[in-house]
mmCIF file of C-alpha atoms in Angstrom:
data_model
loop_
_atom_site.group_PDB
_atom_site.id
_atom_site.type_symbol
_atom_site.label_atom_id
_atom_site.label_comp_id
_atom_site.label_asym_id
_atom_site.label_seq_id
_atom_site.Cartn_x
_atom_site.Cartn_y
_atom_site.Cartn_z
ATOM 1 C CA UNK A 1 142.315 7.191 71.874
ATOM 2 C CA UNK A 2 140.813 10.367 73.284
ATOM 3 C CA UNK A 3 140.441 12.159 76.606
ATOM 4 C CA UNK A 4 137.238 13.761 77.858
ATOM 5 C CA UNK A 5 137.007 16.510 80.459
ATOM 6 C CA UNK A 6 133.756 16.958 82.368
ATOM 7 C CA UNK A 7 131.708 20.051 81.509
ATOM 8 C CA UNK A 8 132.082 21.813 84.862
ATOM 9 C CA UNK A 9 135.877 21.513 84.783
ATOM 10 C CA UNK A 10 136.145 22.408 81.114
ATOM 11 C CA UNK A 11 134.047 25.556 81.318
ATOM 12 C CA UNK A 12 135.797 27.128 84.306
ATOM 13 C CA UNK A 13 138.266 29.647 82.911
ATOM 14 C CA UNK A 14 140.700 29.148 85.805
ATOM 15 C CA UNK A 15 141.244 25.559 84.605
ATOM 16 C CA UNK A 16 142.471 26.464 81.119
ATOM 17 C CA UNK A 17 146.194 26.060 81.884
ATOM 18 C CA UNK A 18 145.528 22.641 83.450
ATOM 19 C CA UNK A 19 143.596 21.609 80.340
ATOM 20 C CA UNK A 20 146.486 22.726 78.140
ATOM 21 C CA UNK A 21 148.938 20.817 80.321
ATOM 22 C CA UNK A 22 146.878 17.658 79.706
ATOM 23 C CA UNK A 23 146.932 18.302 75.945
ATOM 24 C CA UNK A 24 150.727 18.617 76.024
ATOM 25 C CA UNK A 25 151.273 15.611 78.334
ATOM 26 C CA UNK A 26 149.138 13.364 76.114
ATOM 27 C CA UNK A 27 150.672 14.842 72.938
ATOM 28 C CA UNK A 28 147.281 15.439 71.383
ATOM 29 C CA UNK A 29 147.185 16.800 67.854
ATOM 30 C CA UNK A 30 143.456 17.640 67.689
ATOM 31 C CA UNK A 31 140.909 18.917 70.188
ATOM 32 C CA UNK A 32 137.212 19.812 70.355
ATOM 33 C CA UNK A 33 136.747 22.944 72.462
ATOM 34 C CA UNK A 34 133.848 25.303 73.100
ATOM 35 C CA UNK A 35 134.101 28.935 71.926
ATOM 36 C CA UNK A 36 134.281 29.974 75.592
ATOM 37 C CA UNK A 37 137.388 27.789 75.994
ATOM 38 C CA UNK A 38 138.974 29.413 72.944
ATOM 39 C CA UNK A 39 138.315 32.767 74.585
ATOM 40 C CA UNK A 40 140.097 31.539 77.729
ATOM 41 C CA UNK A 41 143.062 30.347 75.637
ATOM 42 C CA UNK A 42 143.409 33.788 74.069
ATOM 43 C CA UNK A 43 143.217 35.490 77.462
ATOM 44 C CA UNK A 44 146.016 33.284 78.809
ATOM 45 C CA UNK A 45 148.375 33.287 75.822
ATOM 46 C CA UNK A 46 151.422 34.159 77.941
ATOM 47 C CA UNK A 47 150.999 30.958 79.951
ATOM 48 C CA UNK A 48 149.959 28.869 76.941
ATOM 49 C CA UNK A 49 152.514 29.888 74.329
ATOM 50 C CA UNK A 50 155.538 29.530 76.643
ATOM 51 C CA UNK A 51 155.307 25.770 75.993
ATOM 52 C CA UNK A 52 155.673 26.348 72.224
ATOM 53 C CA UNK A 53 153.061 23.626 71.624
ATOM 54 C CA UNK A 54 150.453 23.888 68.869
ATOM 55 C CA UNK A 55 147.597 21.577 67.989
ATOM 56 C CA UNK A 56 147.150 20.562 64.382
ATOM 57 C CA UNK A 57 143.490 21.582 64.612
ATOM 58 C CA UNK A 58 140.806 22.718 67.012
ATOM 59 C CA UNK A 59 137.157 22.053 66.222
ATOM 60 C CA UNK A 60 134.513 24.169 67.901
ATOM 61 C CA UNK A 61 130.750 24.632 67.827
ATOM 62 C CA UNK A 62 127.539 24.692 69.924
ATOM 63 C CA UNK A 63 127.658 28.501 70.022
ATOM 64 C CA UNK A 64 128.073 31.264 67.466
ATOM 65 C CA UNK A 65 131.772 31.803 66.826
ATOM 66 C CA UNK A 66 132.963 35.407 66.744
ATOM 67 C CA UNK A 67 135.663 36.427 64.267
ATOM 68 C CA UNK A 68 137.916 37.524 67.155
ATOM 69 C CA UNK A 69 138.429 33.858 68.074
ATOM 70 C CA UNK A 70 140.346 33.282 64.818
ATOM 71 C CA UNK A 71 143.252 35.082 66.540
ATOM 72 C CA UNK A 72 144.042 31.684 68.023
ATOM 73 C CA UNK A 73 145.201 30.411 64.607
ATOM 74 C CA UNK A 74 148.985 30.263 64.572
ATOM 75 C CA UNK A 75 149.157 30.618 68.370
ATOM 76 C CA UNK A 76 147.604 27.491 69.878
ATOM 77 C CA UNK A 77 146.586 25.696 66.683
ATOM 78 C CA UNK A 78 147.395 25.598 62.992
ATOM 79 C CA UNK A 79 143.746 25.184 61.972
ATOM 80 C CA UNK A 80 140.412 26.223 63.485
ATOM 81 C CA UNK A 81 137.272 24.423 62.283
ATOM 82 C CA UNK A 82 133.582 24.609 63.189
ATOM 83 C CA UNK A 83 130.844 21.970 63.220
ATOM 84 C CA UNK A 84 127.200 23.008 63.111
ATOM 85 C CA UNK A 85 124.401 20.716 64.208
ATOM 86 C CA UNK A 86 122.371 19.568 67.197
ATOM 87 C CA UNK A 87 122.021 16.359 69.196
ATOM 88 C CA UNK A 88 118.819 15.656 67.256
ATOM 89 C CA UNK A 89 120.113 16.252 63.706
ATOM 90 C CA UNK A 90 123.814 15.424 64.316
ATOM 91 C CA UNK A 91 126.538 17.301 62.452
ATOM 92 C CA UNK A 92 125.133 18.878 59.292
ATOM 93 C CA UNK A 93 127.696 21.546 58.322
ATOM 94 C CA UNK A 94 131.467 21.851 58.572
ATOM 95 C CA UNK A 95 133.889 24.671 57.754
ATOM 96 C CA UNK A 96 137.491 25.688 58.354
ATOM 97 C CA UNK A 97 137.568 29.192 59.803
ATOM 98 C CA UNK A 98 140.000 31.913 58.781
ATOM 99 C CA UNK A 99 140.542 35.543 59.760
ATOM 100 C CA UNK A 100 138.334 36.468 56.772
ATOM 101 C CA UNK A 101 135.427 34.330 58.017
ATOM 102 C CA UNK A 102 131.846 35.450 57.445
ATOM 103 C CA UNK A 103 130.316 35.579 60.925
ATOM 104 C CA UNK A 104 127.280 33.299 61.090
ATOM 105 C CA UNK A 105 128.137 31.225 58.008
ATOM 106 C CA UNK A 106 128.274 27.607 59.183
ATOM 107 C CA UNK A 107 129.733 26.029 56.049
ATOM 108 C CA UNK A 108 128.470 23.737 53.286
ATOM 109 C CA UNK A 109 125.877 21.059 54.040
ATOM 110 C CA UNK A 110 127.066 17.514 54.533
ATOM 111 C CA UNK A 111 125.438 14.893 52.260
ATOM 112 C CA UNK A 112 121.886 13.856 53.130
ATOM 113 C CA UNK A 113 120.613 17.121 54.639
ATOM 114 C CA UNK A 114 117.803 19.413 53.520
ATOM 115 C CA UNK A 115 117.278 22.858 55.049
ATOM 116 C CA UNK A 116 114.526 25.443 54.730
ATOM 117 C CA UNK A 117 113.571 28.694 56.447
ATOM 118 C CA UNK A 118 110.020 29.335 57.676
ATOM 119 C CA UNK A 119 108.182 32.440 58.866
ATOM 120 C CA UNK A 120 106.004 33.010 61.924
ATOM 121 C CA UNK A 121 102.976 31.340 60.271
ATOM 122 C CA UNK A 122 104.954 28.309 59.123
ATOM 123 C CA UNK A 123 105.268 29.489 55.526
ATOM 124 C CA UNK A 124 108.452 28.698 53.589
ATOM 125 C CA UNK A 125 110.463 31.883 53.074
ATOM 126 C CA UNK A 126 112.447 32.921 50.018
ATOM 127 C CA UNK A 127 116.229 33.015 50.011
ATOM 128 C CA UNK A 128 117.603 35.981 51.895
ATOM 129 C CA UNK A 129 114.661 36.195 54.313
ATOM 130 C CA UNK A 130 115.303 35.549 58.000
ATOM 131 C CA UNK A 131 113.241 32.970 59.862
ATOM 132 C CA UNK A 132 113.453 29.680 61.760
ATOM 133 C CA UNK A 133 115.776 26.980 60.412
ATOM 134 C CA UNK A 134 114.169 23.583 59.733
ATOM 135 C CA UNK A 135 116.172 20.455 58.907
ATOM 136 C CA UNK A 136 115.307 17.094 57.360
ATOM 137 C CA UNK A 137 117.620 14.083 57.044
ATOM 138 C CA UNK A 138 117.589 10.260 57.262
ATOM 139 C CA UNK A 139 120.321 10.607 59.914
ATOM 140 C CA UNK A 140 118.348 12.700 62.377
ATOM 141 C CA UNK A 141 116.119 11.848 65.335
ATOM 142 C CA UNK A 142 112.649 10.689 64.265
ATOM 143 C CA UNK A 143 110.851 11.373 67.538
ATOM 144 C CA UNK A 144 111.313 11.730 71.294
ATOM 145 C CA UNK A 145 110.326 8.659 73.288
ATOM 146 C CA UNK A 146 107.170 8.989 75.399
ATOM 147 C CA UNK A 147 107.025 12.756 74.823
ATOM 148 C CA UNK A 148 104.030 13.548 72.571
ATOM 149 C CA UNK A 149 103.904 17.241 73.511
ATOM 150 C CA UNK A 150 107.613 17.709 72.769
ATOM 151 C CA UNK A 151 107.204 15.900 69.453
ATOM 152 C CA UNK A 152 104.291 18.171 68.562
ATOM 153 C CA UNK A 153 106.336 21.337 69.057
ATOM 154 C CA UNK A 154 109.630 19.992 67.673
ATOM 155 C CA UNK A 155 108.523 18.500 64.356
ATOM 156 C CA UNK A 156 106.663 20.069 61.431
ATOM 157 C CA UNK A 157 104.694 18.384 58.643
ATOM 158 C CA UNK A 158 106.827 16.448 56.199
ATOM 159 C CA UNK A 159 109.342 15.178 58.755
ATOM 160 C CA UNK A 160 111.052 18.543 59.312
ATOM 161 C CA UNK A 161 112.812 19.182 62.638
ATOM 162 C CA UNK A 162 112.447 22.668 64.130
ATOM 163 C CA UNK A 163 115.889 23.708 65.351
ATOM 164 C CA UNK A 164 114.661 26.745 67.293
ATOM 165 C CA UNK A 165 117.427 28.703 65.570
ATOM 166 C CA UNK A 166 117.028 31.839 63.462
ATOM 167 C CA UNK A 167 118.893 32.264 60.188
ATOM 168 C CA UNK A 168 118.672 32.649 56.432
ATOM 169 C CA UNK A 169 119.850 31.029 53.217
ATOM 170 C CA UNK A 170 121.523 33.429 50.807
ATOM 171 C CA UNK A 171 120.846 33.524 47.073
ATOM 172 C CA UNK A 172 124.017 31.491 46.498
ATOM 173 C CA UNK A 173 122.908 28.792 48.953
ATOM 174 C CA UNK A 174 124.894 29.663 52.093
ATOM 175 C CA UNK A 175 123.255 29.009 55.470
ATOM 176 C CA UNK A 176 123.788 31.796 58.010
ATOM 177 C CA UNK A 177 122.845 31.329 61.667
ATOM 178 C CA UNK A 178 121.751 34.486 63.491
ATOM 179 C CA UNK A 179 120.852 33.075 66.908
ATOM 180 C CA UNK A 180 118.168 31.163 68.790
ATOM 181 C CA UNK A 181 114.525 32.097 68.342
ATOM 182 C CA UNK A 182 114.457 32.852 72.072
ATOM 183 C CA UNK A 183 117.182 35.456 71.443
ATOM 184 C CA UNK A 184 114.820 37.812 69.616
ATOM 185 C CA UNK A 185 113.827 41.020 71.391
ATOM 186 C CA UNK A 186 110.668 42.631 70.024
ATOM 187 C CA UNK A 187 111.229 46.358 70.556
ATOM 188 C CA UNK A 188 107.985 47.900 69.397
ATOM 189 C CA UNK A 189 107.532 46.716 65.810
ATOM 190 C CA UNK A 190 111.237 45.887 65.290
ATOM 191 C CA UNK A 191 112.788 42.480 65.950
ATOM 192 C CA UNK A 192 116.304 42.726 67.352
ATOM 193 C CA UNK A 193 118.546 39.642 67.227
ATOM 194 C CA UNK A 194 120.717 39.682 70.344
ATOM 195 C CA UNK A 195 123.441 37.580 68.681
ATOM 196 C CA UNK A 196 123.833 40.142 65.891
ATOM 197 C CA UNK A 197 124.174 42.975 68.404
ATOM 198 C CA UNK A 198 126.649 40.957 70.494
ATOM 199 C CA UNK A 199 128.760 40.140 67.438
ATOM 200 C CA UNK A 200 128.923 43.820 66.475
ATOM 201 C CA UNK A 201 129.721 45.171 69.932
ATOM 202 C CA UNK A 202 132.323 42.461 70.590
ATOM 203 C CA UNK A 203 134.335 43.871 67.687
ATOM 204 C CA UNK A 204 134.555 47.349 69.228
ATOM 205 C CA UNK A 205 137.980 48.453 70.557
ATOM 206 C CA UNK A 206 138.622 47.492 74.167
ATOM 207 C CA UNK A 207 135.504 45.318 74.526
ATOM 208 C CA UNK A 208 136.158 41.895 76.076
ATOM 209 C CA UNK A 209 132.655 40.424 76.284
ATOM 210 C CA UNK A 210 129.040 41.493 75.717
ATOM 211 C CA UNK A 211 125.669 40.067 76.742
ATOM 212 C CA UNK A 212 122.565 41.677 75.228
ATOM 213 C CA UNK A 213 119.358 41.443 77.241
ATOM 214 C CA UNK A 214 115.719 42.420 77.013
ATOM 215 C CA UNK A 215 114.597 44.927 79.654
ATOM 216 C CA UNK A 216 111.055 46.181 80.286
ATOM 217 C CA UNK A 217 109.855 49.430 78.717
ATOM 218 C CA UNK A 218 106.543 51.150 79.449
ATOM 219 C CA UNK A 219 106.059 52.338 75.871
ATOM 220 C CA UNK A 220 107.635 49.569 73.789
ATOM 221 C CA UNK A 221 107.031 46.638 76.178
ATOM 222 C CA UNK A 222 110.668 45.534 75.723
ATOM 223 C CA UNK A 223 113.903 47.392 75.067
ATOM 224 C CA UNK A 224 117.511 46.408 74.425
ATOM 225 C CA UNK A 225 120.344 46.602 76.960
ATOM 226 C CA UNK A 226 124.003 45.736 76.272
ATOM 227 C CA UNK A 227 125.977 44.624 79.342
ATOM 228 C CA UNK A 228 129.703 44.650 78.617
ATOM 229 C CA UNK A 229 133.167 44.006 80.010
ATOM 230 C CA UNK A 230 136.240 45.989 78.949
ATOM 231 C CA UNK A 231 139.816 44.837 78.519
ATOM 232 C CA UNK A 232 142.208 45.979 81.213
ATOM 233 C CA UNK A 233 143.183 49.650 80.768
ATOM 234 C CA UNK A 234 140.587 50.163 77.999
ATOM 235 C CA UNK A 235 138.936 53.594 78.121
ATOM 236 C CA UNK A 236 135.981 53.008 75.781
ATOM 237 C CA UNK A 237 132.937 54.976 76.922
ATOM 238 C CA UNK A 238 129.236 54.169 76.623
ATOM 239 C CA UNK A 239 128.741 57.107 74.257
ATOM 240 C CA UNK A 240 131.504 55.748 71.993
ATOM 241 C CA UNK A 241 129.881 52.326 71.954
ATOM 242 C CA UNK A 242 126.530 53.869 71.107
ATOM 243 C CA UNK A 243 128.045 55.860 68.222
ATOM 244 C CA UNK A 244 129.903 52.854 66.797
ATOM 245 C CA UNK A 245 126.840 50.624 67.026
ATOM 246 C CA UNK A 246 124.690 53.151 65.185
ATOM 247 C CA UNK A 247 127.178 53.120 62.301
ATOM 248 C CA UNK A 248 126.577 49.385 61.797
ATOM 249 C CA UNK A 249 123.223 48.566 63.377
ATOM 250 C CA UNK A 250 121.215 51.732 62.743
ATOM 251 C CA UNK A 251 119.504 53.721 65.483
ATOM 252 C CA UNK A 252 117.544 52.436 68.480
ATOM 253 C CA UNK A 253 114.172 53.079 66.844
ATOM 254 C CA UNK A 254 114.178 51.281 63.497
ATOM 255 C CA UNK A 255 117.618 49.702 63.910
ATOM 256 C CA UNK A 256 119.178 47.329 66.434
ATOM 257 C CA UNK A 257 121.414 49.609 68.521
ATOM 258 C CA UNK A 258 120.807 49.068 72.265
ATOM 259 C CA UNK A 259 119.088 51.856 74.164
ATOM 260 C CA UNK A 260 121.226 51.122 77.218
ATOM 261 C CA UNK A 261 124.918 50.287 77.682
ATOM 262 C CA UNK A 262 126.004 49.094 81.122
ATOM 263 C CA UNK A 263 129.615 48.324 82.035
ATOM 264 C CA UNK A 264 130.305 45.485 84.482
ATOM 265 C CA UNK A 265 133.569 44.331 86.033
ATOM 266 C CA UNK A 266 132.470 40.680 85.734
ATOM 267 C CA UNK A 267 129.393 38.642 84.824
ATOM 268 C CA UNK A 268 127.712 36.260 87.299
ATOM 269 C CA UNK A 269 128.258 32.621 86.326
ATOM 270 C CA UNK A 270 126.268 29.391 86.533
ATOM 271 C CA UNK A 271 127.843 26.157 87.770
ATOM 272 C CA UNK A 272 128.626 25.150 84.153
ATOM 273 C CA UNK A 273 130.649 28.332 83.613
ATOM 274 C CA UNK A 274 128.124 30.088 81.382
ATOM 275 C CA UNK A 275 126.837 33.577 82.164
ATOM 276 C CA UNK A 276 123.867 33.629 84.541
ATOM 277 C CA UNK A 277 121.660 35.827 82.349
ATOM 278 C CA UNK A 278 118.777 35.860 84.827
ATOM 279 C CA UNK A 279 120.972 37.289 87.597
ATOM 280 C CA UNK A 280 122.718 39.645 85.163
ATOM 281 C CA UNK A 281 119.332 40.957 84.025
ATOM 282 C CA UNK A 282 118.326 41.530 87.653
ATOM 283 C CA UNK A 283 121.533 43.504 88.277
ATOM 284 C CA UNK A 284 121.024 45.515 85.077
ATOM 285 C CA UNK A 285 117.430 46.421 85.960
ATOM 286 C CA UNK A 286 118.486 47.518 89.454
ATOM 287 C CA UNK A 287 120.911 49.982 87.850
ATOM 288 C CA UNK A 288 118.487 51.185 85.188
ATOM 289 C CA UNK A 289 115.924 52.201 87.804
ATOM 290 C CA UNK A 290 118.273 54.995 88.879
ATOM 291 C CA UNK A 291 119.088 56.255 85.367
#
């Protein structure tokens, strides 16, 4: 027997203690929670841990999982696992996460799945090269009903499904997910993956959350802006963030370091609890005009 919580309720951070109360009342041992919910659990540990209740395991997915979320192991759960897949291809990878996790690695393939990486012209790329992830399996969706245009853009020759996700397969056969193809910012001749930048900046001291956006630039057409929230009492400055990013991501010419860092006190939200990136981008551009 299981219990389901509707998306709107489950994604509102103010409901996290109510959700945990349900878990305790029903004596659940396992739960499937979004990464955003894990973040809310960590932010409310004082209220959560006072019950001294731990799940045997939490399974997460649907979004890239940052290494900071593994802090929940030993606090709210004994094990943290991740499923990777889509509605169309179902679950294709599974892994138990630890504090030594490799960010982006989604685990070994389940039986019956083939994966390849293609470039912009549809060519199959060698191992190590970054491109779009394609999947083929007897278990996956064969076509969308009464949607010829969607089928045309979603499926490639040979029965391959285009996930719309960017990643690479290492020389030892590990699949790493970097982000969605729509999350690429083309700054001049350099492609910047927003998920990679967000993962890096989220690890910086005092940073609570980061959203990386594309902003217009007269010379480059698009540039990179990091909007961030700080933990309470954190004193991290924009210049410190810029310096730390350059150590890992390179500069903002040939590397992936954002050209702009903007601190916010909160991010605007959609009805499902996710960040309203369109409104956040509008607010960021209004501030950048005066820089």
